[in-house]
mmCIF file of C-alpha atoms in Angstrom:
data_model
loop_
_atom_site.group_PDB
_atom_site.id
_atom_site.type_symbol
_atom_site.label_atom_id
_atom_site.label_comp_id
_atom_site.label_asym_id
_atom_site.label_seq_id
_atom_site.Cartn_x
_atom_site.Cartn_y
_atom_site.Cartn_z
ATOM 1 C CA MET Z 24 -5.863 -7.070 5.684
ATOM 2 C CA THR Z 25 -6.177 -4.659 8.622
ATOM 3 C CA SER Z 26 -5.611 -7.523 11.054
ATOM 4 C CA THR Z 27 -2.406 -8.502 9.257
ATOM 5 C CA LEU Z 28 -1.223 -4.883 9.266
ATOM 6 C CA ASN Z 29 -2.000 -4.501 12.979
ATOM 7 C CA THR Z 30 -0.149 -7.744 13.735
ATOM 8 C CA ALA Z 31 2.872 -6.564 11.735
ATOM 9 C CA MET Z 32 2.836 -3.190 13.504
ATOM 10 C CA ALA Z 33 2.590 -4.876 16.913
ATOM 11 C CA HIS Z 34 5.528 -7.137 16.020
ATOM 12 C CA GLN Z 35 7.573 -4.138 14.866
ATOM 13 C CA ALA Z 36 6.796 -2.266 18.096
ATOM 14 C CA ALA Z 37 7.772 -5.293 20.201
ATOM 15 C CA THR Z 38 11.020 -5.676 18.257
ATOM 16 C CA LEU Z 39 11.790 -1.989 18.664
ATOM 17 C CA ALA Z 40 11.131 -2.121 22.394
ATOM 18 C CA ALA Z 41 13.447 -5.116 22.707
ATOM 19 C CA GLN Z 42 16.233 -3.223 20.907
ATOM 20 C CA SER Z 43 15.857 0.174 22.559
ATOM 21 C CA PHE Z 44 18.125 1.321 25.357
ATOM 22 C CA CYS Z 45 15.094 3.080 26.870
ATOM 23 C CA ILE Z 46 12.643 0.561 28.251
ATOM 24 C CA PRO Z 47 8.962 1.378 27.675
ATOM 25 C CA GLU Z 48 8.291 1.951 31.379
ATOM 26 C CA VAL Z 49 10.961 4.677 31.462
ATOM 27 C CA ALA Z 50 9.866 6.176 28.133
ATOM 28 C CA LYS Z 51 6.302 6.583 29.441
ATOM 29 C CA ARG Z 52 7.646 8.461 32.492
ATOM 30 C CA LEU Z 53 9.981 10.887 30.696
ATOM 31 C CA ALA Z 54 7.552 13.822 30.592
ATOM 32 C CA GLY Z 55 6.938 13.704 34.339
ATOM 33 C CA MET Z 56 10.559 13.228 35.404
ATOM 34 C CA SER Z 57 12.279 15.806 37.556
ATOM 35 C CA ARG Z 58 15.512 17.454 36.424
ATOM 36 C CA GLU Z 59 17.428 15.080 38.736
ATOM 37 C CA GLU Z 60 15.716 12.010 37.260
ATOM 38 C CA LEU Z 61 16.409 13.133 33.683
ATOM 39 C CA ASP Z 62 20.039 13.838 34.551
ATOM 40 C CA ALA Z 63 20.401 10.379 36.127
ATOM 41 C CA LEU Z 64 19.487 8.593 32.869
ATOM 42 C CA ASP Z 65 22.297 6.657 31.200
ATOM 43 C CA PHE Z 66 21.329 8.059 27.786
ATOM 44 C CA GLY Z 67 20.661 11.461 26.276
ATOM 45 C CA ALA Z 68 17.110 12.771 26.523
ATOM 46 C CA VAL Z 69 16.085 15.832 24.538
ATOM 47 C CA GLN Z 70 12.482 16.956 24.698
ATOM 48 C CA VAL Z 71 11.475 18.916 21.613
ATOM 49 C CA ASP Z 72 8.270 20.445 20.356
ATOM 50 C CA GLY Z 73 6.656 19.343 17.100
ATOM 51 C CA THR Z 74 9.087 21.402 15.025
ATOM 52 C CA GLY Z 75 12.231 20.274 16.865
ATOM 53 C CA VAL Z 76 12.707 23.247 19.205
ATOM 54 C CA ILE Z 77 14.469 22.084 22.377
ATOM 55 C CA GLU Z 78 12.511 22.228 25.628
ATOM 56 C CA LYS Z 79 14.629 19.945 27.871
ATOM 57 C CA TYR Z 80 18.190 18.656 27.471
ATOM 58 C CA ASN Z 81 19.621 16.287 30.081
ATOM 59 C CA ARG Z 82 23.150 15.978 31.487
ATOM 60 C CA TYR Z 83 24.139 12.981 29.309
ATOM 61 C CA GLU Z 84 23.255 14.973 26.208
ATOM 62 C CA GLN Z 85 25.077 18.051 27.522
ATOM 63 C CA GLU Z 86 28.247 16.002 27.983
ATOM 64 C CA LEU Z 87 27.868 14.281 24.599
ATOM 65 C CA GLY Z 88 27.295 17.540 22.716
ATOM 66 C CA GLY Z 89 29.550 19.775 24.799
ATOM 67 C CA VAL Z 90 26.870 22.415 25.363
ATOM 68 C CA THR Z 91 24.621 23.273 28.285
ATOM 69 C CA GLU Z 92 20.850 23.206 28.357
ATOM 70 C CA GLU Z 93 20.851 26.991 28.809
ATOM 71 C CA GLU Z 94 22.772 27.338 25.532
ATOM 72 C CA VAL Z 95 20.364 25.185 23.516
ATOM 73 C CA ARG Z 96 16.905 25.630 25.073
ATOM 74 C CA GLY Z 97 14.618 27.370 22.588
ATOM 75 C CA LYS Z 98 16.814 26.499 19.603
ATOM 76 C CA SER Z 99 16.088 24.081 16.783
ATOM 77 C CA PHE Z 100 17.752 20.727 17.423
ATOM 78 C CA PHE Z 101 18.008 20.086 13.684
ATOM 79 C CA SER Z 102 19.148 23.446 12.299
ATOM 80 C CA GLU Z 103 20.936 25.158 15.193
ATOM 81 C CA VAL Z 104 22.262 22.543 17.624
ATOM 82 C CA ALA Z 105 22.885 19.227 15.850
ATOM 83 C CA ILE Z 106 23.096 20.421 12.271
ATOM 84 C CA CYS Z 107 24.319 17.004 11.094
ATOM 85 C CA THR Z 108 20.783 15.711 11.792
ATOM 86 C CA ASN Z 109 19.109 18.115 9.357
ATOM 87 C CA ASN Z 110 18.522 15.415 6.731
ATOM 88 C CA ALA Z 111 15.887 12.936 5.559
ATOM 89 C CA LEU Z 112 17.187 10.090 7.721
ATOM 90 C CA PHE Z 113 16.890 11.994 10.987
ATOM 91 C CA LYS Z 114 14.757 15.137 10.675
ATOM 92 C CA GLY Z 115 12.657 13.603 7.898
ATOM 93 C CA VAL Z 116 11.750 10.569 10.016
ATOM 94 C CA PHE Z 117 10.979 12.882 12.949
ATOM 95 C CA ALA Z 118 8.735 15.128 10.827
ATOM 96 C CA GLU Z 119 6.890 12.161 9.311
ATOM 97 C CA GLY Z 120 6.302 10.642 12.760
ATOM 98 C CA ILE Z 121 4.925 13.952 14.032
ATOM 99 C CA ARG Z 122 2.626 14.248 11.000
ATOM 100 C CA ALA Z 123 1.399 10.677 11.488
ATOM 101 C CA GLY Z 124 1.037 11.112 15.257
ATOM 102 C CA ASN Z 125 3.137 7.984 15.758
ATOM 103 C CA LEU Z 126 6.842 8.526 16.400
ATOM 104 C CA ASN Z 127 8.734 5.472 17.634
ATOM 105 C CA HIS Z 128 11.809 4.890 15.505
ATOM 106 C CA LEU Z 129 15.193 3.431 16.497
ATOM 107 C CA PHE Z 130 18.272 3.648 14.250
ATOM 108 C CA PRO Z 131 22.081 3.893 14.323
ATOM 109 C CA TYR Z 132 23.594 7.283 13.526
ATOM 110 C CA THR Z 133 26.918 9.106 13.638
ATOM 111 C CA PHE Z 134 27.072 12.611 15.056
ATOM 112 C CA THR Z 135 29.701 14.759 13.357
ATOM 113 C CA TYR Z 136 28.840 18.395 14.050
ATOM 114 C CA LYS Z 137 31.381 20.132 16.337
ATOM 115 C CA MET Z 138 32.722 16.760 17.500
ATOM 116 C CA SER Z 139 34.743 13.792 16.346
ATOM 117 C CA PRO Z 140 32.526 11.270 14.538
ATOM 118 C CA THR Z 141 30.550 9.672 17.352
ATOM 119 C CA PRO Z 142 28.478 6.548 16.653
ATOM 120 C CA VAL Z 143 25.211 6.477 18.581
ATOM 121 C CA ARG Z 144 21.854 4.782 18.642
ATOM 122 C CA VAL Z 145 18.903 7.138 18.337
ATOM 123 C CA HIS Z 146 15.335 6.552 19.456
ATOM 124 C CA LEU Z 147 12.833 9.126 18.206
ATOM 125 C CA TYR Z 148 9.817 8.810 20.456
ATOM 126 C CA ARG Z 149 6.461 10.519 20.988
ATOM 127 C CA ASP Z 150 4.533 9.837 24.149
ATOM 128 C CA THR Z 151 0.908 10.115 23.107
ATOM 129 C CA ASP Z 152 -0.373 10.413 26.687
ATOM 130 C CA SER Z 153 1.700 13.507 27.523
ATOM 131 C CA GLN Z 154 1.938 14.735 23.895
ATOM 132 C CA THR Z 155 5.717 15.114 24.276
ATOM 133 C CA ASN Z 156 8.412 14.356 21.702
ATOM 134 C CA TRP Z 157 11.813 12.958 22.576
ATOM 135 C CA ILE Z 158 15.145 12.476 20.870
ATOM 136 C CA LEU Z 159 16.882 9.782 22.896
ATOM 137 C CA VAL Z 160 20.562 9.081 22.253
ATOM 138 C CA LYS Z 161 23.098 6.560 23.534
ATOM 139 C CA ARG Z 162 26.714 6.084 22.489
ATOM 140 C CA SER Z 163 27.203 2.842 20.582
#
């Protein structure tokens, strides 16, 4: 049974990697990227702690959300910055992934807070090597 479960999980991870806009090689490097490297990404990258407090917020995300990193650093992504994500689909999946120590979830979403409805793809990701958590976002 464990072998079947591991095979299914490996297949799911491979499928997710194939669908993500952030290739695994880039995802593994996020924590060590310079400000310039983060800002050069063609998707939003928000580093958050285990409760969702923002630590880093790249240029793509600043332009998408209309706020600067200085305005959001230290604030809760879910309850102070992107309030439309404070729900079971987004914050709930994030919290469960943090609890399980395995956060790697890709899904479509529509941002609505302080902006026109904006369809995006979201990749919630935890790099186990660096122990960093990421909310990755790309316009659909």
